[in-house]
């Protein structure tokens, strides 16, 4: 059987959740499990995240899957509902909505009594400069005042555009958030994703919303997971399926982009972009074998890659780590001009999945 396997380490996931608890001991944790738990597989991750206070998802379908699997924790729909008729399911499955435009407020008000009877909070989104979702100042203050007057329990929420860097917009976003918070007291508040959990302990407030850090990848370009004391949850591996001795001047792979500079031994590995392994290759990329980094050479095909094993003893069947504890997903992402988030989320259905 072709070996292209995603291993999920539930102990690592629990370790990372504990790291959130250590960093934000006074906040409730809304674990972001959207996009199939960042590509890790929702079922296994929910089980490992049992100690979380709540879950965050991008849409109703993702929330319903969590309920179908039997989890009763609060769930926040971080983009709210997409149409009035979704409110029926929101009530039926006890989901908490973000509201970021006025129609959503009207849809919510139409279900006011049922929503409030279930003790569900409404998350009101501030657009503090990212210009993705949310109400700007001063409109948000009117929205919150109206919802409060109607008897809703509100959470003021926003999202940083640059929590991973020192961008000047951070200060504006922070000041606007604090301004609205002050104008609407008493109110629950939430503004920290993974990067902000590390950078802004003073902004942890009532709920933190970690995503990438739970999965043991780094939200920062300049800090790896070891420095952040996180453990990679996913190991993506494949195995050697062929060995080739090639001579100086011979080509490897599609487009013949790689030319051997000397006689060498190369191995073909059962992984390709059809599995979700990236093909961009903007910088030298590596896999790991027995904790040693091995160069990827030539183009990534749909089902295979070539690696240079001239300095290593390997054979057909030798296991190759594409990313995991030795070759970090963030480093593979960097070599391919993307971010760990994307590589994790865009794995295809083809690799087998195993729980460690
Ligand atoms: C509203 C919101 N909160 C929290 C997160 C989690 O972010 P991260 O994975 O960077 O921790 C996201 C992710 O996109 C988000 O959209």
Short mmCIF file of N, CA and C and ligand atoms in Angstrom, two decimals, residues 30-34 38 56-58 78-79 98 125 130 132-133 157-160 163-164 190-197 208-215 217-219 341, ligand 1:
data_model
loop_
_atom_site.label_atom_id
_atom_site.label_comp_id
_atom_site.label_asym_id
_atom_site.label_seq_id
_atom_site.Cartn_x
_atom_site.Cartn_y
_atom_site.Cartn_z
N UNK A 30 -11.42 29.56 23.78
CA UNK A 30 -12.24 29.16 22.63
C UNK A 30 -11.26 28.56 21.63
N UNK A 31 -11.21 27.25 21.56
CA UNK A 31 -10.26 26.58 20.65
C UNK A 31 -10.79 26.65 19.23
N UNK A 32 -9.95 27.19 18.34
CA UNK A 32 -10.39 27.34 16.95
C UNK A 32 -10.19 26.00 16.24
N UNK A 33 -11.30 25.42 15.82
CA UNK A 33 -11.24 24.10 15.16
C UNK A 33 -11.85 24.17 13.76
N UNK A 34 -11.90 25.40 13.22
CA UNK A 34 -12.44 25.56 11.87
C UNK A 34 -11.53 24.84 10.86
N UNK A 38 -7.89 22.91 11.42
CA UNK A 38 -6.69 23.32 10.68
C UNK A 38 -6.09 22.10 9.94
N UNK A 56 -14.44 27.37 18.28
CA UNK A 56 -14.72 28.42 17.30
C UNK A 56 -14.67 27.82 15.90
N UNK A 57 -15.70 28.10 15.10
CA UNK A 57 -15.76 27.57 13.73
C UNK A 57 -16.19 28.67 12.77
N UNK A 58 -16.05 28.40 11.47
CA UNK A 58 -16.32 29.44 10.48
C UNK A 58 -17.75 29.39 9.96
N UNK A 78 -17.75 32.24 14.02
CA UNK A 78 -16.96 33.49 14.02
C UNK A 78 -17.30 34.44 12.87
N UNK A 79 -18.06 33.94 11.89
CA UNK A 79 -18.55 34.86 10.85
C UNK A 79 -20.06 35.04 10.98
N UNK A 98 -21.49 35.46 15.98
CA UNK A 98 -20.90 36.78 15.81
C UNK A 98 -21.90 37.58 14.99
N UNK A 125 -18.73 42.21 16.57
CA UNK A 125 -17.39 42.35 15.99
C UNK A 125 -17.05 43.79 15.65
N UNK A 130 -8.70 46.25 10.31
CA UNK A 130 -8.34 45.15 9.40
C UNK A 130 -9.20 45.23 8.13
N UNK A 132 -11.96 43.70 7.38
CA UNK A 132 -12.49 42.44 6.88
C UNK A 132 -13.96 42.40 7.34
N UNK A 133 -14.18 42.09 8.61
CA UNK A 133 -15.54 42.05 9.12
C UNK A 133 -15.69 43.02 10.29
N UNK A 157 -15.76 41.77 20.35
CA UNK A 157 -14.65 40.97 19.81
C UNK A 157 -14.00 41.67 18.61
N UNK A 158 -12.75 41.38 18.39
CA UNK A 158 -12.07 41.86 17.18
C UNK A 158 -10.87 40.95 16.89
N UNK A 159 -10.29 41.17 15.74
CA UNK A 159 -9.18 40.32 15.30
C UNK A 159 -8.03 41.22 14.84
N UNK A 160 -6.81 40.90 15.31
CA UNK A 160 -5.65 41.68 14.89
C UNK A 160 -5.22 41.28 13.47
N UNK A 163 -0.87 40.67 14.56
CA UNK A 163 -0.43 40.34 15.92
C UNK A 163 0.93 39.64 15.91
N UNK A 164 1.34 39.18 14.74
CA UNK A 164 2.62 38.46 14.63
C UNK A 164 3.80 39.41 14.40
N UNK A 190 -13.01 39.87 23.93
CA UNK A 190 -12.11 38.85 23.36
C UNK A 190 -11.41 39.40 22.12
N UNK A 191 -10.07 39.41 22.15
CA UNK A 191 -9.37 39.91 20.95
C UNK A 191 -8.08 39.14 20.63
N UNK A 192 -7.76 38.09 21.37
CA UNK A 192 -6.45 37.47 21.15
C UNK A 192 -6.50 36.15 20.40
N UNK A 193 -5.82 36.10 19.27
CA UNK A 193 -5.51 34.84 18.59
C UNK A 193 -4.16 34.35 19.15
N UNK A 194 -3.57 33.35 18.51
CA UNK A 194 -2.33 32.77 19.08
C UNK A 194 -1.24 33.81 19.26
N UNK A 195 -0.96 34.57 18.19
CA UNK A 195 0.15 35.54 18.28
C UNK A 195 -0.13 36.55 19.37
N UNK A 196 -1.38 37.02 19.47
CA UNK A 196 -1.72 38.02 20.48
C UNK A 196 -1.69 37.43 21.89
N UNK A 197 -1.95 36.15 22.01
CA UNK A 197 -1.86 35.50 23.33
C UNK A 197 -0.42 35.63 23.84
N UNK A 208 -9.82 33.91 25.16
CA UNK A 208 -8.77 33.92 24.14
C UNK A 208 -9.17 32.90 23.06
N UNK A 209 -8.67 33.11 21.84
CA UNK A 209 -9.10 32.27 20.71
C UNK A 209 -7.90 31.67 19.99
N UNK A 210 -7.21 30.74 20.61
CA UNK A 210 -6.03 30.16 19.95
C UNK A 210 -6.42 29.24 18.81
N UNK A 211 -5.64 29.33 17.74
CA UNK A 211 -5.80 28.40 16.63
C UNK A 211 -4.47 27.70 16.41
N UNK A 212 -3.61 28.33 15.62
CA UNK A 212 -2.40 27.66 15.14
C UNK A 212 -1.53 27.12 16.27
N UNK A 213 -1.46 27.83 17.40
CA UNK A 213 -0.58 27.35 18.47
C UNK A 213 -1.06 26.01 19.04
N UNK A 214 -2.35 25.76 18.98
CA UNK A 214 -2.85 24.47 19.49
C UNK A 214 -2.27 23.31 18.68
N UNK A 215 -2.05 23.60 17.40
CA UNK A 215 -1.60 22.53 16.51
C UNK A 215 -0.08 22.44 16.45
N UNK A 217 2.19 24.78 15.54
CA UNK A 217 2.91 25.53 14.50
C UNK A 217 3.01 26.97 15.00
N UNK A 218 3.91 27.73 14.40
CA UNK A 218 4.19 29.06 14.95
C UNK A 218 3.41 30.14 14.20
N UNK A 219 2.83 31.08 14.94
CA UNK A 219 2.21 32.23 14.27
C UNK A 219 3.23 33.29 13.88
N UNK A 341 -0.04 27.47 8.32
CA UNK A 341 -1.51 27.37 8.33
C UNK A 341 -2.00 26.76 7.01
C1 LIG B 1 -11.68 35.51 14.48
C2 LIG B 1 -10.52 34.59 14.67
N1 LIG B 1 -10.07 34.34 15.91
C3 LIG B 1 -9.02 33.52 16.15
C4 LIG B 1 -8.38 32.90 15.11
C5 LIG B 1 -7.19 32.01 15.40
O1 LIG B 1 -6.04 32.55 14.85
P1 LIG B 1 -4.63 31.81 15.01
O2 LIG B 1 -4.75 30.53 14.29
O3 LIG B 1 -3.66 32.73 14.39
O4 LIG B 1 -4.43 31.61 16.47
C6 LIG B 1 -8.80 33.14 13.80
C7 LIG B 1 -8.10 32.51 12.68
O5 LIG B 1 -8.17 32.84 11.55
C8 LIG B 1 -9.89 34.01 13.57
O6 LIG B 1 -10.33 34.27 12.34
#
